[in-house]
Amino acid sequence: MLGRMTMRAVVTSRAVHWLALLALCGAYLQGGLAKLLDFDGAQAEMAHFGLQPAALAAAAVILLELGASALVLAGRLRWLGALALAGFTAAAALMANRYWEAPASARFMTMNAFYEHFGLAGAWVLVAWHDLTGRPHDKR
């Protein structure tokens, strides 16, 4: 069947669209589930980044990661879930990947992680844009 389908038909199929959204949500689903299954570790992570009370911060992050991912994958208020993940990702990069403060030995990897996170935040904004406009791409 694939031999008869055009590349455009494959890439624009609903299945590929949903799998791409699942891939974007993957780190948040994994992170949320890992925090949920190791709540003590999640609290320690929040405390490491100065977020207090750590238990409340961990619960909020779990809810955001899993809840926003569910919105994106279900297609209900996808734009809201995508914007929540964009904001979370940008905030996490600013909090955890401050390469300008990192020792020289860690600066390169931390800088890469910082910009990768901002690229991912941009992808989430595009998901929201597509959901709100109902258009697959800008017609200009």
Coordinates of C-alpha atoms in Angstrom, one line a residue:
M1 CA 0.0 0.0 0.0
L2 CA 2.8 2.4 0.8
G3 CA 4.3 2.0 -2.7
R4 CA 1.1 3.5 -4.1
M5 CA 0.9 6.4 -1.7
T6 CA 2.7 9.6 -2.3
M7 CA 5.2 11.0 0.2
R8 CA 2.8 13.9 0.8
A9 CA -0.1 11.5 1.6
V10 CA 2.1 9.6 4.0
V11 CA 3.5 12.6 5.8
T12 CA 0.2 14.4 6.0
S13 CA -1.8 11.3 7.3
R14 CA -3.6 11.4 10.6
A15 CA -1.4 8.6 11.9
V16 CA 1.8 10.5 11.2
H17 CA 0.4 13.6 12.7
W18 CA -0.6 11.8 15.9
L19 CA 2.8 10.0 16.1
A20 CA 4.6 13.3 15.7
L21 CA 2.6 14.8 18.5
L22 CA 3.3 11.7 20.6
A23 CA 7.0 12.1 19.9
L24 CA 6.8 15.8 21.0
C25 CA 5.0 14.7 24.2
G26 CA 7.4 11.8 24.9
A27 CA 9.8 13.6 27.2
Y28 CA 6.9 15.1 29.2
L29 CA 5.0 11.8 29.5
Q30 CA 8.2 10.1 30.6
G31 CA 9.1 12.9 33.0
G32 CA 5.7 13.1 34.5
L33 CA 5.4 9.4 35.0
A34 CA 8.9 9.1 36.4
K35 CA 8.1 11.9 38.9
L36 CA 4.8 10.3 39.8
L37 CA 6.5 6.9 40.4
D38 CA 9.3 8.5 42.4
F39 CA 7.7 11.4 44.2
D40 CA 10.5 11.7 46.7
G41 CA 13.0 12.1 43.8
A42 CA 10.7 14.6 42.2
Q43 CA 10.6 16.7 45.4
A44 CA 14.4 16.5 45.6
E45 CA 14.6 17.8 42.0
M46 CA 12.3 20.7 42.8
A47 CA 14.3 21.5 45.9
H48 CA 17.5 21.4 43.9
F49 CA 16.2 24.2 41.7
G50 CA 15.0 26.2 44.6
L51 CA 11.3 25.5 44.2
Q52 CA 9.5 25.5 47.5
P53 CA 7.4 23.9 48.8
A54 CA 9.0 21.1 46.9
A55 CA 6.0 18.7 47.2
L56 CA 3.6 21.3 45.7
A57 CA 6.0 22.2 42.9
A58 CA 6.5 18.5 42.1
A59 CA 2.7 17.9 42.0
A60 CA 2.2 20.9 39.8
V61 CA 5.0 19.8 37.3
I62 CA 3.5 16.3 37.2
L63 CA 0.0 17.7 36.5
L64 CA 1.4 20.0 33.9
E65 CA 3.5 17.5 32.1
L66 CA 0.8 14.8 32.0
G67 CA -2.2 17.0 31.7
A68 CA -0.9 19.2 28.9
S69 CA 0.3 16.1 27.0
A70 CA -3.1 14.6 27.3
L71 CA -4.7 17.8 25.9
V72 CA -2.3 17.7 23.0
L73 CA -2.8 14.0 22.2
A74 CA -6.6 14.1 22.7
G75 CA -6.9 17.1 20.4
R76 CA -9.1 18.9 23.0
L77 CA -7.7 22.4 23.7
R78 CA -4.6 21.3 22.0
W79 CA -3.4 24.9 21.7
L80 CA -3.6 25.3 25.5
G81 CA -1.7 22.2 26.2
A82 CA 0.9 23.2 23.6
L83 CA 1.3 26.7 25.0
A84 CA 1.6 25.3 28.5
L85 CA 4.4 23.0 27.4
A86 CA 6.1 25.8 25.5
G87 CA 6.1 28.0 28.6
F88 CA 7.2 25.1 30.9
T89 CA 10.0 24.2 28.5
A90 CA 11.3 27.7 28.2
A91 CA 11.1 28.2 32.0
A92 CA 12.9 24.9 32.6
A93 CA 15.7 25.9 30.2
L94 CA 16.2 29.2 32.0
M95 CA 16.2 27.5 35.3
A96 CA 18.2 24.3 34.6
N97 CA 20.5 25.2 31.6
R98 CA 22.0 28.5 32.6
Y99 CA 25.1 28.0 30.4
W100 CA 26.4 31.5 31.0
E101 CA 26.9 30.5 34.7
A102 CA 28.2 27.0 34.0
P103 CA 31.9 26.1 34.5
A104 CA 33.8 26.1 31.3
S105 CA 33.9 22.2 31.3
A106 CA 30.1 22.1 31.2
R107 CA 29.3 25.2 29.2
F108 CA 29.2 23.6 25.7
M109 CA 26.7 20.8 26.7
T110 CA 24.6 23.1 28.8
M111 CA 24.4 25.7 26.0
N112 CA 23.3 23.0 23.6
A113 CA 20.6 21.8 26.0
F114 CA 19.5 25.4 26.5
Y115 CA 19.0 26.1 22.8
E116 CA 17.5 22.6 22.1
H117 CA 14.9 23.4 24.8
F118 CA 14.1 26.7 23.1
G119 CA 13.7 25.0 19.8
L120 CA 11.3 22.6 21.4
A121 CA 9.4 25.5 22.9
G122 CA 9.1 26.9 19.4
A123 CA 7.7 23.7 18.1
W124 CA 5.0 23.8 20.8
V125 CA 4.1 27.4 19.7
L126 CA 3.8 26.0 16.1
V127 CA 1.5 23.2 17.3
A128 CA -0.7 25.9 19.0
W129 CA -0.6 28.1 15.9
H130 CA -1.8 25.2 13.7
D131 CA -4.5 24.3 16.2
L132 CA -5.8 27.8 16.5
T133 CA -5.7 28.7 12.8
G134 CA -6.9 25.3 11.5
R135 CA -4.4 25.7 8.7
P136 CA -1.5 23.3 7.9
H137 CA 0.8 26.2 7.0
D138 CA 1.0 29.9 6.3
K139 CA -0.5 30.7 2.9
R140 CA 1.6 33.9 2.5

